[in-house]
CSV table of C-alpha atoms in Angstrom, one decimal:
chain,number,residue,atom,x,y,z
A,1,UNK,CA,29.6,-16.3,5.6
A,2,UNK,CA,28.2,-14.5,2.9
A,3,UNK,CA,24.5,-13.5,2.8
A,4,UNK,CA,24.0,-16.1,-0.5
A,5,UNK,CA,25.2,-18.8,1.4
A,6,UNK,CA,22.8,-18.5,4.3
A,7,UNK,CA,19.8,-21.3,4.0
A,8,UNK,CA,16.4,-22.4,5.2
A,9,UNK,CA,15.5,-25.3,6.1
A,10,UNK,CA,12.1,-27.7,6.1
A,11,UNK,CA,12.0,-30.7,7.2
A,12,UNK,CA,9.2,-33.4,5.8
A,13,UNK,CA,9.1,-37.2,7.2
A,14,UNK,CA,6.7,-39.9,6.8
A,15,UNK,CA,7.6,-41.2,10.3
A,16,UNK,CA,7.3,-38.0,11.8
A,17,UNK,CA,10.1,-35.7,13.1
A,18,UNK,CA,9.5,-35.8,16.8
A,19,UNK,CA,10.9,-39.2,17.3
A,20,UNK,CA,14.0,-38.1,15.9
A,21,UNK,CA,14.7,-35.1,18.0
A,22,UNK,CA,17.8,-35.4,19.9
A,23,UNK,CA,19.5,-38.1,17.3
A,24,UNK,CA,23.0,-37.2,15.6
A,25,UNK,CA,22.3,-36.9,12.1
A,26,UNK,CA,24.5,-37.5,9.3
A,27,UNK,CA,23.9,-34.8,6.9
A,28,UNK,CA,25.2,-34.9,3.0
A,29,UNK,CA,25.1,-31.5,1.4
A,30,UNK,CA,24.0,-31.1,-2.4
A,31,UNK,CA,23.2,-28.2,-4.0
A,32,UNK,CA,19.5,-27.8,-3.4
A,33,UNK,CA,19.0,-31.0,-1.2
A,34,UNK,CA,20.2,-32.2,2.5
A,35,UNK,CA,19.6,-35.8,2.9
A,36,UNK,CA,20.0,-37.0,6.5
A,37,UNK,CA,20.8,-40.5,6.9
A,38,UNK,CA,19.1,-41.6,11.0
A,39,UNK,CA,20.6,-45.1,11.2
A,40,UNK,CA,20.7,-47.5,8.9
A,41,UNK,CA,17.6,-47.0,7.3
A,42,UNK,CA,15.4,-44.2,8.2
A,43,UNK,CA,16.0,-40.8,6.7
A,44,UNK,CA,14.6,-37.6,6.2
A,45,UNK,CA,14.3,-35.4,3.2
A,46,UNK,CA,15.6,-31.8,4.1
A,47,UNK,CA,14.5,-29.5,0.9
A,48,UNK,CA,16.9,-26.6,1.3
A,49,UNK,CA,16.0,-23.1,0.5
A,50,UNK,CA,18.6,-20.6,-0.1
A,51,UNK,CA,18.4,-17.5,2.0
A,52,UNK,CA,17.9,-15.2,-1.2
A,53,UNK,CA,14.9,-17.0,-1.9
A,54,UNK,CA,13.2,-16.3,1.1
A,55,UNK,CA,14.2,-12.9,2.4
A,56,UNK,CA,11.6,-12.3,4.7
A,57,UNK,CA,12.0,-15.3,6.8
A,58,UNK,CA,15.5,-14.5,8.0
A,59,UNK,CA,17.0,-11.6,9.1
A,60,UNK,CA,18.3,-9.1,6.5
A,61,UNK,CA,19.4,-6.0,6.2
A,62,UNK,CA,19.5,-5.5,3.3
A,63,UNK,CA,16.0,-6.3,3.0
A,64,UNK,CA,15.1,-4.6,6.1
A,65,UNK,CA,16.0,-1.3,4.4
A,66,UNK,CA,14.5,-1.9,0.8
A,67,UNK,CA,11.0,-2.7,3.1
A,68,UNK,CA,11.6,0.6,5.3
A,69,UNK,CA,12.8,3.0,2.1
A,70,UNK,CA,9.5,1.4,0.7
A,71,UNK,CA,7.3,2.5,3.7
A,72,UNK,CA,7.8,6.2,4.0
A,73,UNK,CA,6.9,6.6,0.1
A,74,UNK,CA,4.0,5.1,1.1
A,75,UNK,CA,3.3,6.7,4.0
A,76,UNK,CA,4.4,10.3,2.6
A,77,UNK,CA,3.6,10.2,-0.6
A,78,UNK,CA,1.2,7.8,-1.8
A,79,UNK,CA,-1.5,7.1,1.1
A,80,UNK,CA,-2.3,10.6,2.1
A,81,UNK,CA,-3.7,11.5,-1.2
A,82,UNK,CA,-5.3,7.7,-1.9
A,83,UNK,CA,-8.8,8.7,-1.4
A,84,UNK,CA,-8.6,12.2,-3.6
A,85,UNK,CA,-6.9,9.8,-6.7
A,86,UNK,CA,-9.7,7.3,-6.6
A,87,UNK,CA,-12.7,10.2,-6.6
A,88,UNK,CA,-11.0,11.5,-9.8
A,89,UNK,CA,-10.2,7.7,-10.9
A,90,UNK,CA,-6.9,8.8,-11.9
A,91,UNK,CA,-3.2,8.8,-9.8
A,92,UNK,CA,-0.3,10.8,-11.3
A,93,UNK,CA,1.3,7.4,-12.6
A,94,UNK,CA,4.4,9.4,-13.9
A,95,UNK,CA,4.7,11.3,-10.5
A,96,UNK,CA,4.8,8.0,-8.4
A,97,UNK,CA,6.8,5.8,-10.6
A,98,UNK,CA,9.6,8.4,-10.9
A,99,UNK,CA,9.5,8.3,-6.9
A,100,UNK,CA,9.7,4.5,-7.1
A,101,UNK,CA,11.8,4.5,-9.8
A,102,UNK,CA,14.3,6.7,-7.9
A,103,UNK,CA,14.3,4.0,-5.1
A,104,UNK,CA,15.3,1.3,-6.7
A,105,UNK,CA,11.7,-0.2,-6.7
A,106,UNK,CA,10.7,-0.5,-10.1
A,107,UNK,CA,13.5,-2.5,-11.2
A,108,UNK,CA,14.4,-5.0,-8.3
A,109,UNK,CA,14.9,-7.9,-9.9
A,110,UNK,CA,16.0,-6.3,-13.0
A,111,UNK,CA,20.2,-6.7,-14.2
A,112,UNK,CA,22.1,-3.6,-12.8
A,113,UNK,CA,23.3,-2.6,-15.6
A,114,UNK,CA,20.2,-1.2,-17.1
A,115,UNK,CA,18.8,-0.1,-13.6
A,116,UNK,CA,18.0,-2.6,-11.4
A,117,UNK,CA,18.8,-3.7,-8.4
A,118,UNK,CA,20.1,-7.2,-10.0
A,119,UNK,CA,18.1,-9.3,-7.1
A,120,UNK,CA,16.0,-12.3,-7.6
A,121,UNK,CA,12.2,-12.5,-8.0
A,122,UNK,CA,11.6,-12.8,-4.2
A,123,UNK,CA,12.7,-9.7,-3.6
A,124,UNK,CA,10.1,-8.4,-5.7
A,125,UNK,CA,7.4,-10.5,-3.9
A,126,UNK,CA,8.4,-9.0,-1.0
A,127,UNK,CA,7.8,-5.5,-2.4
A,128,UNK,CA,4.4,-6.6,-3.7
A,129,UNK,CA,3.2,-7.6,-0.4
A,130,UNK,CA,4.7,-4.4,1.4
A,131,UNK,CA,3.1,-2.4,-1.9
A,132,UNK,CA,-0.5,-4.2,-0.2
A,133,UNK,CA,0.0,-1.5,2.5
A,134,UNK,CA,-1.3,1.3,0.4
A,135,UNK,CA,-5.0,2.2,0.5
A,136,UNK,CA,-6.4,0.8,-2.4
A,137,UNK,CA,-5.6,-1.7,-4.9
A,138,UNK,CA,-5.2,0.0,-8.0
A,139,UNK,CA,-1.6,1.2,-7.5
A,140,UNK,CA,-0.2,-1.6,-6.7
A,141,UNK,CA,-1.4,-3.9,-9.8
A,142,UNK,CA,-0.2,-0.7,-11.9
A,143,UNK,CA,3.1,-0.7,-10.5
A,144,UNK,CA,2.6,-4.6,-11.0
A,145,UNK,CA,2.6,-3.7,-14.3
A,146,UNK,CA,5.4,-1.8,-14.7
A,147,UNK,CA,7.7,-3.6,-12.8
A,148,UNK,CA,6.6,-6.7,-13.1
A,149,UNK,CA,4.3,-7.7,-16.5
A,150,UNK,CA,5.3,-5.4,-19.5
A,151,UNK,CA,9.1,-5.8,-19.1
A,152,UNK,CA,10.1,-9.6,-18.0
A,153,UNK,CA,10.1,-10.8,-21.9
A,154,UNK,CA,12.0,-7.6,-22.5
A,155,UNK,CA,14.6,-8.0,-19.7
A,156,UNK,CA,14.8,-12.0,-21.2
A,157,UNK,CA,14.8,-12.0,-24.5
A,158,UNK,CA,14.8,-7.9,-26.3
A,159,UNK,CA,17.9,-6.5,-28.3
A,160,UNK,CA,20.2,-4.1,-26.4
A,161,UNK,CA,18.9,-1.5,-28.5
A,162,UNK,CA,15.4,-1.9,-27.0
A,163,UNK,CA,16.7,-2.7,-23.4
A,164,UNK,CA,18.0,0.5,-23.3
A,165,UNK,CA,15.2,2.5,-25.3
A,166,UNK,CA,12.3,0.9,-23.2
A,167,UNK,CA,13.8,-1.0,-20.5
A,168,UNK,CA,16.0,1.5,-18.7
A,169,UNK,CA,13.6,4.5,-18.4
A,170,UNK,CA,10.9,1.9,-17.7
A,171,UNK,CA,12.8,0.8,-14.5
A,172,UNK,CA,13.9,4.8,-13.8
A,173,UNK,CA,10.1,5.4,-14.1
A,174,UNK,CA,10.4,8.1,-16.7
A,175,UNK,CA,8.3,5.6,-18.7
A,176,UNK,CA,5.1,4.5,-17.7
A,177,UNK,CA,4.5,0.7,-19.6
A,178,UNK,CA,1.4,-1.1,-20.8
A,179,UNK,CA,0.5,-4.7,-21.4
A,180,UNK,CA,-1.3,-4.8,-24.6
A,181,UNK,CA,-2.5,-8.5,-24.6
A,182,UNK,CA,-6.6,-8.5,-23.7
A,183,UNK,CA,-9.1,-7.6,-26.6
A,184,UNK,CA,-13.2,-7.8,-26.5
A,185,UNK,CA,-13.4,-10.7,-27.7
A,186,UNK,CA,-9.8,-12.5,-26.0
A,187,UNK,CA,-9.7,-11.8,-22.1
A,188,UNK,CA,-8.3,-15.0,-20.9
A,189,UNK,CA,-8.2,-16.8,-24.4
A,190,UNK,CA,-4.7,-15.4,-25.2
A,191,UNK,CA,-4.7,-17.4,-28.2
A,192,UNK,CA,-7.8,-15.8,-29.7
A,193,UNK,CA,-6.5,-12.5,-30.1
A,194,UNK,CA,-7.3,-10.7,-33.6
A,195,UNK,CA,-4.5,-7.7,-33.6
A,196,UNK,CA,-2.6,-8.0,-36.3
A,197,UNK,CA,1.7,-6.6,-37.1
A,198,UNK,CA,1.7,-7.3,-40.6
A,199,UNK,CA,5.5,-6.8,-41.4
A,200,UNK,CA,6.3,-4.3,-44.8
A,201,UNK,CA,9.6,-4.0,-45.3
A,202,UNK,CA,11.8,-2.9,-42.2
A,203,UNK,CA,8.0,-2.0,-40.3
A,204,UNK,CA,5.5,-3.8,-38.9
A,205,UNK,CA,2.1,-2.2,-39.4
A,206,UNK,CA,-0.6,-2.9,-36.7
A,207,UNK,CA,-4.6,-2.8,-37.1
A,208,UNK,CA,-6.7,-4.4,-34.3
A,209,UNK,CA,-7.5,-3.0,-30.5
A,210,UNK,CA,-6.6,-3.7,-26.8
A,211,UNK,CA,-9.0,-3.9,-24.2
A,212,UNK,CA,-8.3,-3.3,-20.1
A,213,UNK,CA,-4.8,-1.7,-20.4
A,214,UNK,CA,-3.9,-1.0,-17.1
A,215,UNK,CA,-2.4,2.8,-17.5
A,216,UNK,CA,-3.3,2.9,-20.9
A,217,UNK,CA,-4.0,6.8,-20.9
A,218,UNK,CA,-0.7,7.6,-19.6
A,219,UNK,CA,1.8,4.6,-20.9
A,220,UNK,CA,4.7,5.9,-22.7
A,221,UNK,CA,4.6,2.4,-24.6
A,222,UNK,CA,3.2,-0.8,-24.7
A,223,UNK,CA,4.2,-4.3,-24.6
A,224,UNK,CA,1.9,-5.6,-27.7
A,225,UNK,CA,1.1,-8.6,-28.7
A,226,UNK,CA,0.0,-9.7,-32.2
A,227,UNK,CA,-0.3,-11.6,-34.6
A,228,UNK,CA,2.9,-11.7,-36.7
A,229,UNK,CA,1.9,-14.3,-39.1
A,230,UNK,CA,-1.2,-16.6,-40.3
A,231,UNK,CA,0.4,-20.3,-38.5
A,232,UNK,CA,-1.3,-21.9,-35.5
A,233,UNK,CA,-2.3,-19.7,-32.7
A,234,UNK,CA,0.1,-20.3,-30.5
A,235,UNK,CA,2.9,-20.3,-32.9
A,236,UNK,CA,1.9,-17.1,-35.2
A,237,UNK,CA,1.7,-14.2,-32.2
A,238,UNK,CA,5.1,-11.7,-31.4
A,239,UNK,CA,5.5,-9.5,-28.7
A,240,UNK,CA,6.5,-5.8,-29.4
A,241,UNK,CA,7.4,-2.5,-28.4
A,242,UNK,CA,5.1,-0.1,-29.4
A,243,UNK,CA,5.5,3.4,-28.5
A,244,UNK,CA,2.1,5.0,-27.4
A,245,UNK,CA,2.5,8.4,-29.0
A,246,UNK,CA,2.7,7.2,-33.1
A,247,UNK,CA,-0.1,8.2,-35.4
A,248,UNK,CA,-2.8,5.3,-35.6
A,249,UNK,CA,-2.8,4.8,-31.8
A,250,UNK,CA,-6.7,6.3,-30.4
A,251,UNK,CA,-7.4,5.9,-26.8
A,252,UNK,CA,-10.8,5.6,-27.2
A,253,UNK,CA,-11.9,5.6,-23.9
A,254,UNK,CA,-10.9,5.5,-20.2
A,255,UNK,CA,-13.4,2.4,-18.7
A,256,UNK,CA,-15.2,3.2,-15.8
A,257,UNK,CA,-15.0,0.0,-13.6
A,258,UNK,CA,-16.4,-1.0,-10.2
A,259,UNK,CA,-13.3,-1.1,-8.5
A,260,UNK,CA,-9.2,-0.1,-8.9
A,261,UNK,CA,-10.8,3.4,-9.8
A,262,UNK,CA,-7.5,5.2,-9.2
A,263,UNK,CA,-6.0,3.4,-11.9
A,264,UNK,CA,-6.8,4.6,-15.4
A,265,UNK,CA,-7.9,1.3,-17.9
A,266,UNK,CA,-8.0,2.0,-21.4
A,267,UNK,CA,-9.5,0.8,-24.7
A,268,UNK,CA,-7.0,1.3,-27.7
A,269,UNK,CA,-7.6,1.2,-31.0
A,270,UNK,CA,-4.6,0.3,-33.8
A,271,UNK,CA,-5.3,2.0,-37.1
A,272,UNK,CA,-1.9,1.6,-40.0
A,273,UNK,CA,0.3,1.8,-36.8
A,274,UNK,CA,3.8,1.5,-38.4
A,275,UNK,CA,6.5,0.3,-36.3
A,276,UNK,CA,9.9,-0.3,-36.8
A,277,UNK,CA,10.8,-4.1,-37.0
A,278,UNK,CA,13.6,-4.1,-34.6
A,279,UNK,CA,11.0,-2.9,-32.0
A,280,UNK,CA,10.2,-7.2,-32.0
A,281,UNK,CA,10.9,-8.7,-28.7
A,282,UNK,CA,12.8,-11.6,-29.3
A,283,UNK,CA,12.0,-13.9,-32.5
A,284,UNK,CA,9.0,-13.9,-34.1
A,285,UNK,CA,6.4,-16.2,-33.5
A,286,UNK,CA,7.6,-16.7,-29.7
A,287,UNK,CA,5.2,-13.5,-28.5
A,288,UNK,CA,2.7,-16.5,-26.9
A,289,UNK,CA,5.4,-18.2,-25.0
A,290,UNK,CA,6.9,-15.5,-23.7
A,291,UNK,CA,3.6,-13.8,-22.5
A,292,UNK,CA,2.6,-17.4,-21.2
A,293,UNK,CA,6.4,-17.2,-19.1
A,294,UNK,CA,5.7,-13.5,-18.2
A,295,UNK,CA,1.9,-14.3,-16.6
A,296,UNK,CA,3.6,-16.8,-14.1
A,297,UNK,CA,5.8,-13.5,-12.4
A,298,UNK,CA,1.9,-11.6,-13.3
A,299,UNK,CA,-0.2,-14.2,-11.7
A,300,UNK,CA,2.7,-14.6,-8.4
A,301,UNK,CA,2.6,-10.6,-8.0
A,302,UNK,CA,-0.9,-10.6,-7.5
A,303,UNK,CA,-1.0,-13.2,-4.9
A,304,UNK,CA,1.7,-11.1,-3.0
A,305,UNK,CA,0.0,-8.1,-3.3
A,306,UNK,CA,-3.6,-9.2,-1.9
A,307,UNK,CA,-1.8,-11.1,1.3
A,308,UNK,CA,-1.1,-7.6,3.3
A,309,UNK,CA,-4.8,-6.0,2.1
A,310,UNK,CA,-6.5,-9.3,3.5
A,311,UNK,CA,-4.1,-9.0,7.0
A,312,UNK,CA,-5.0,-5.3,7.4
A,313,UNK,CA,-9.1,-6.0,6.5
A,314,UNK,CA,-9.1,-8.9,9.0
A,315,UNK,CA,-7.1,-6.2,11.6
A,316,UNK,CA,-9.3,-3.7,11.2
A,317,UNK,CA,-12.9,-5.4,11.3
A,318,UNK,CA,-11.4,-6.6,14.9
A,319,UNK,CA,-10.7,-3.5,16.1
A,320,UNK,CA,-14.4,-2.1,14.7
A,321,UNK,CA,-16.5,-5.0,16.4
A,322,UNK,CA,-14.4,-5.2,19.2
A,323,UNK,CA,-15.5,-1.3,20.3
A,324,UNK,CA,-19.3,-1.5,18.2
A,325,UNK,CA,-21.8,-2.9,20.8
A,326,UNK,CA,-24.7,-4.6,20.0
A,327,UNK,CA,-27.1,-6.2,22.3
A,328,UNK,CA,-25.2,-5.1,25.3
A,329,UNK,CA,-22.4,-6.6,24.1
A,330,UNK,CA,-19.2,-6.2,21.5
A,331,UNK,CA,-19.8,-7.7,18.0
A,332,UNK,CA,-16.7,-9.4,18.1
A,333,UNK,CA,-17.6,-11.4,21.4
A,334,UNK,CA,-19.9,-13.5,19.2
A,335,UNK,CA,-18.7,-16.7,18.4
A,336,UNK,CA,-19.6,-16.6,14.8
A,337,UNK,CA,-17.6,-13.6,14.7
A,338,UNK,CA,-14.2,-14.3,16.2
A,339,UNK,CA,-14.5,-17.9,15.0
A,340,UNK,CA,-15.2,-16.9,11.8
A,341,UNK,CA,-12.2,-14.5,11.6
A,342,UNK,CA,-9.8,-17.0,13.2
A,343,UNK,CA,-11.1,-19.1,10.1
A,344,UNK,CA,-10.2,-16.5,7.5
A,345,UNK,CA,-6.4,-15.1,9.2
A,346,UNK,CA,-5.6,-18.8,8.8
A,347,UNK,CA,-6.6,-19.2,5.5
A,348,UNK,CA,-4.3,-16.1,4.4
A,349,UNK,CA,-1.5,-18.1,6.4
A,350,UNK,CA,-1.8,-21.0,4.4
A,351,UNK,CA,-2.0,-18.8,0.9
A,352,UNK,CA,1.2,-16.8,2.6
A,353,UNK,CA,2.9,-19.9,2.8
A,354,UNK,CA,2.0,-22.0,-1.1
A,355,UNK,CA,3.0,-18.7,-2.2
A,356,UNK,CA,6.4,-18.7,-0.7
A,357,UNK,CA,6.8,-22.4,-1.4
A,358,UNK,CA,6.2,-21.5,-5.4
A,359,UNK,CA,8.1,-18.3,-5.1
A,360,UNK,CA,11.4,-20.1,-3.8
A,361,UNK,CA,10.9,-23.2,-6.6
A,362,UNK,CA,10.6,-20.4,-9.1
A,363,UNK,CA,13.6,-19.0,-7.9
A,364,UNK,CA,15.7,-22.1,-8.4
A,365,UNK,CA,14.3,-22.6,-11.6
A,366,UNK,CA,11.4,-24.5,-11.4
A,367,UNK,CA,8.4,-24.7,-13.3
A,368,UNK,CA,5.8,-23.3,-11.3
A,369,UNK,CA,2.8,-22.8,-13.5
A,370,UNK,CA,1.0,-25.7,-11.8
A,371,UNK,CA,1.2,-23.7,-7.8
A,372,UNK,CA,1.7,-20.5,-9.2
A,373,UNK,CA,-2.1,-21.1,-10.7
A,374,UNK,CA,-3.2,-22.5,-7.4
A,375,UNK,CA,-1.7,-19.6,-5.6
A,376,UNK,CA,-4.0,-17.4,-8.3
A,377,UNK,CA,-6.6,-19.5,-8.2
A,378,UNK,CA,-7.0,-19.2,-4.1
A,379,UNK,CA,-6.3,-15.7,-3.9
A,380,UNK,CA,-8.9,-14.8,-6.2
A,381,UNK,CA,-12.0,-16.7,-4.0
A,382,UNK,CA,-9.9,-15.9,-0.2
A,383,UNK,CA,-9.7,-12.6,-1.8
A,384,UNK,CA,-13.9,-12.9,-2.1
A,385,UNK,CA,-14.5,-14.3,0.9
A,386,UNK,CA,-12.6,-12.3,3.1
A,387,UNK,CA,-13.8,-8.8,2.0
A,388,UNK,CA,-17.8,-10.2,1.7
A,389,UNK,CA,-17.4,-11.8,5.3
A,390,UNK,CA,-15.5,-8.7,6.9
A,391,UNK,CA,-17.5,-6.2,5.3
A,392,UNK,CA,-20.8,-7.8,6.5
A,393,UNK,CA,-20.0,-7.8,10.3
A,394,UNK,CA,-19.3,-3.7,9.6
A,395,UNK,CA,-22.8,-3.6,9.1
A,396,UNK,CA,-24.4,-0.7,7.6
A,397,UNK,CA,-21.1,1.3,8.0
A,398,UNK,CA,-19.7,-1.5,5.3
A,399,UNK,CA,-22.5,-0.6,2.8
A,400,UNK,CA,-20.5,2.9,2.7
A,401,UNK,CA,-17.7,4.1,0.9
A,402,UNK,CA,-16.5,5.8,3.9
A,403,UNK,CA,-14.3,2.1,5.0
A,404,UNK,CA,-11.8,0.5,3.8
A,405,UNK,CA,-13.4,-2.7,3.9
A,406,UNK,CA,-15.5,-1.8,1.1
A,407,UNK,CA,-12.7,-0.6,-1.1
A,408,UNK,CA,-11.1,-3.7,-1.6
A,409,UNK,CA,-14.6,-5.7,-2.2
A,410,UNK,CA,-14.6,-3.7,-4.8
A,411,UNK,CA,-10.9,-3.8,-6.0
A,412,UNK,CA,-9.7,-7.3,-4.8
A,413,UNK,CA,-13.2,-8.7,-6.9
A,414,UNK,CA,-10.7,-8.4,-9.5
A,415,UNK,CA,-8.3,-11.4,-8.4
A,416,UNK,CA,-10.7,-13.9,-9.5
A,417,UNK,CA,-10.5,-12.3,-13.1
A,418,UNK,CA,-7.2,-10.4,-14.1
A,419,UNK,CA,-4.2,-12.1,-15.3
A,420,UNK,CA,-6.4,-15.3,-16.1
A,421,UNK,CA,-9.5,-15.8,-14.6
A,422,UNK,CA,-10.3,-18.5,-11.7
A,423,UNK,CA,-11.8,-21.0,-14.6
A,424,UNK,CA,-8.7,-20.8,-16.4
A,425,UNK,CA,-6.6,-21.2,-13.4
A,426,UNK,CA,-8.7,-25.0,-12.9
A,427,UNK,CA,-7.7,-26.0,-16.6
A,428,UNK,CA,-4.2,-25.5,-15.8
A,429,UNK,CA,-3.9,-27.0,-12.6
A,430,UNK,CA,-6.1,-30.1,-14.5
A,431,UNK,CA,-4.2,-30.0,-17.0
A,432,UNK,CA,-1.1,-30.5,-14.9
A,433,UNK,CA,-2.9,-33.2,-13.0
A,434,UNK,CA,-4.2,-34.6,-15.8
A,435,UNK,CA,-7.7,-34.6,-15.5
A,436,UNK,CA,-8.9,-33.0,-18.4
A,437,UNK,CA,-11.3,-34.3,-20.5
A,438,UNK,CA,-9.4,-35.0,-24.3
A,439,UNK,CA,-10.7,-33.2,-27.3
């Protein structure tokens, strides 16, 4: 059997499955749904997931081998020298991508033949979470970025020309990429944004700014949007390729922020930027709905890629009050304490599992804005509530920088605002359940 045709299985029943243990069931086979027919007229309704769209569940070797490869870069090459990137608030995003690049891990669910590994999207879930083993969270939303935000429109929707200007180094990690969507004044409201590509002949030319680029002092280029034309916000806006070394573009600045200090955030100023034409990703005027189509893989990543950071917090406040007496006794034998951690591992159980539910419905091409903003939104605050709960049985030693506990306080803070921010995340999940107030 081949490894496509391998499934797994869920079982839901309003009458409860227990009762039906042991009964020969008459199973009909569709594409993506059993039903079993018990008797004449009770029946359960078997959703079937394909194998490839829940690699981790099953064994796989292949899989096995990506997560292992994976692992030793880690381990080698990226977590000893954590701490001495985020004192200079810088990694060497060239260095490490070329590494992951090299792997195979930068373009996993990218077509082979510019690259990739030509897998689905849960294999690249799978690399976010095993990416949530390094020290920090700053390199894995960059590599987030690379692999997963700046190039899905491209990979969908770009020329061949640009696919194999931008996309194939991108993917190689010769490239480092950009997303060039936030501005002062548009974090969240997409819509709002003020950059203009005015197009002159076979150019565009582009005047405006971005705002929290994620490796904005060291991309190569930049997935931009603008604003192509004077129509309605969310028909007007066209994502392009802008490459970051063309005269007009000023990093003005590298922000200093409370957290992800190892990964460099720029603002960037547009000035007459002139750009050829066929550097537009897609048609023009489609730039919002395929950024709105690229924040679902965005938002998904993230979730991913706080799940092993949460495990490994939780692990490791154990193992600290466990051995740190207090009052002639272990911290953790309080029963606020280990109660209060059981609380929290099973809460990042639960956001494990609407995660892998909205990752395998994705995968099978369903719309998953609805969970995949749920997943966002209840990362963000688990991400909040685990970090402020562990860090405040650490006790003084939490208050330091010396832990990794208060690392990602800092860094996962960010959860609740990146890629859409927790509010926005509750407008589209009302919006969806139709709740929302009408204008």
């Amino acid at each position: 059997m081949e490894r496509k045709d391998l499934s797994v299985v869920y079982l839901w029943t309003c009458h409860g499955i227990s009762p039906f243990l042991g009964r020969k069931l008459q199973v009909l086979f569709s594409q993506n749904f059993v039903k079993a027919v018990l008797n004449e007229n009770a029946f359960l309704f078997l959703t079937v997931i394909r194998h490839k769209a829940f690699p981790w569940v099953l064994s796989d070797e292949h899989y096995q081998m990506l997560l292992q490869t994976i692992k030793k870069i880690i381990d080698k090459q990226i977590n000893p020298f954590v701490d001495k990137w985020e004192e200079e608030g810088q990694f060497p995003a060239h260095k490490i991508f070329k590494t992951l690049g090299q792997a195979g891990f930068l373009g996993v669910d990218k077509p082979r033949e510019y690259g990739g590994m030509g897998l689905d999207f849960s294999y690249s879930i799978a690399v976010a979470e095993e990416l949530g083993s390094i020290r920090c969270g700053a390199i894995p939303m960059a590599v987030g970025v690379q692999a997963g935000m700046a190039t899905p429109a491209l990979t969908r929707f770009g020329s061949e020309e640009l696919k194999k200007q931008f996309l194939v180094p991108t993917i190689a990690g010769d490239f480092v990429a950009c997303l060039g969507i936030s501005e002062v004044g548009a974090g969240s409201d997409v819509a709002n944004i003020k950059t203009t590509a005015v197009r002159k002949g076979n150019e565009y030319v582009i005047n405006g700014g971005k705002m929290w680029t994620t490796s904005g002092c060291q991309a190569d280029w930049m997935c931009l949007l603008a604003n192509t034309s004077e129509g309605p916000h969310h028909q007007n806006k066209s994502l392009i390729c802008l490459p970051m070394n063309l005269p007009g573009i000023h990093v003005a600045k590298k922000i200093d922020k409370l957290g992800m200090r190892s990964s460099d955030t720029a603002q960037i100023f547009f000035e007459d930027v002139r750009v050829p034409s066929k550097n537009l990703i897609g048609e023009e005027g489609k730039g919002f709905t395929y950024q709105m189509l690229q924040f679902q893989e965005e938002r998904l990543w993230a979730v991913a890629s706080v799940l092993t950071p949460l495990q490994t917090i939780i692990e490791e406040t154990i193992d600290y009050t466990r051995q740190r007496k207090a009052f002639g006794q272990s911290v953790l034998h309080n029963q606020a304490v280990h109660f209060r951690l059981a609380e929290l591992a099973t809460e990042v159980e639960l956001l494990r599992s609407l995660l892998y539910r909205t990752v395998a419905l994705y995968v099978e091409g369903n719309d998953v804005t609805k969970f995949a903003a749920m997943a966002k939104l209840k990362a963000g605050r688990l991400a909040r509530e685990v970090t402020d709960s562990c860090l405040q049985f650490w006790g003084g030693m939490g208050f330091t920088s010396e832990v990794l506990v208060s690392r990602f306080y800092r860094d996962l803070r960010l959860v609740s605002i990146g890629g859409g921010t927790d509010e926005t995340m509750l407008s589209i999940i009302c919006k969806y359940m139709e709740t929302l107030p009408s204008k």
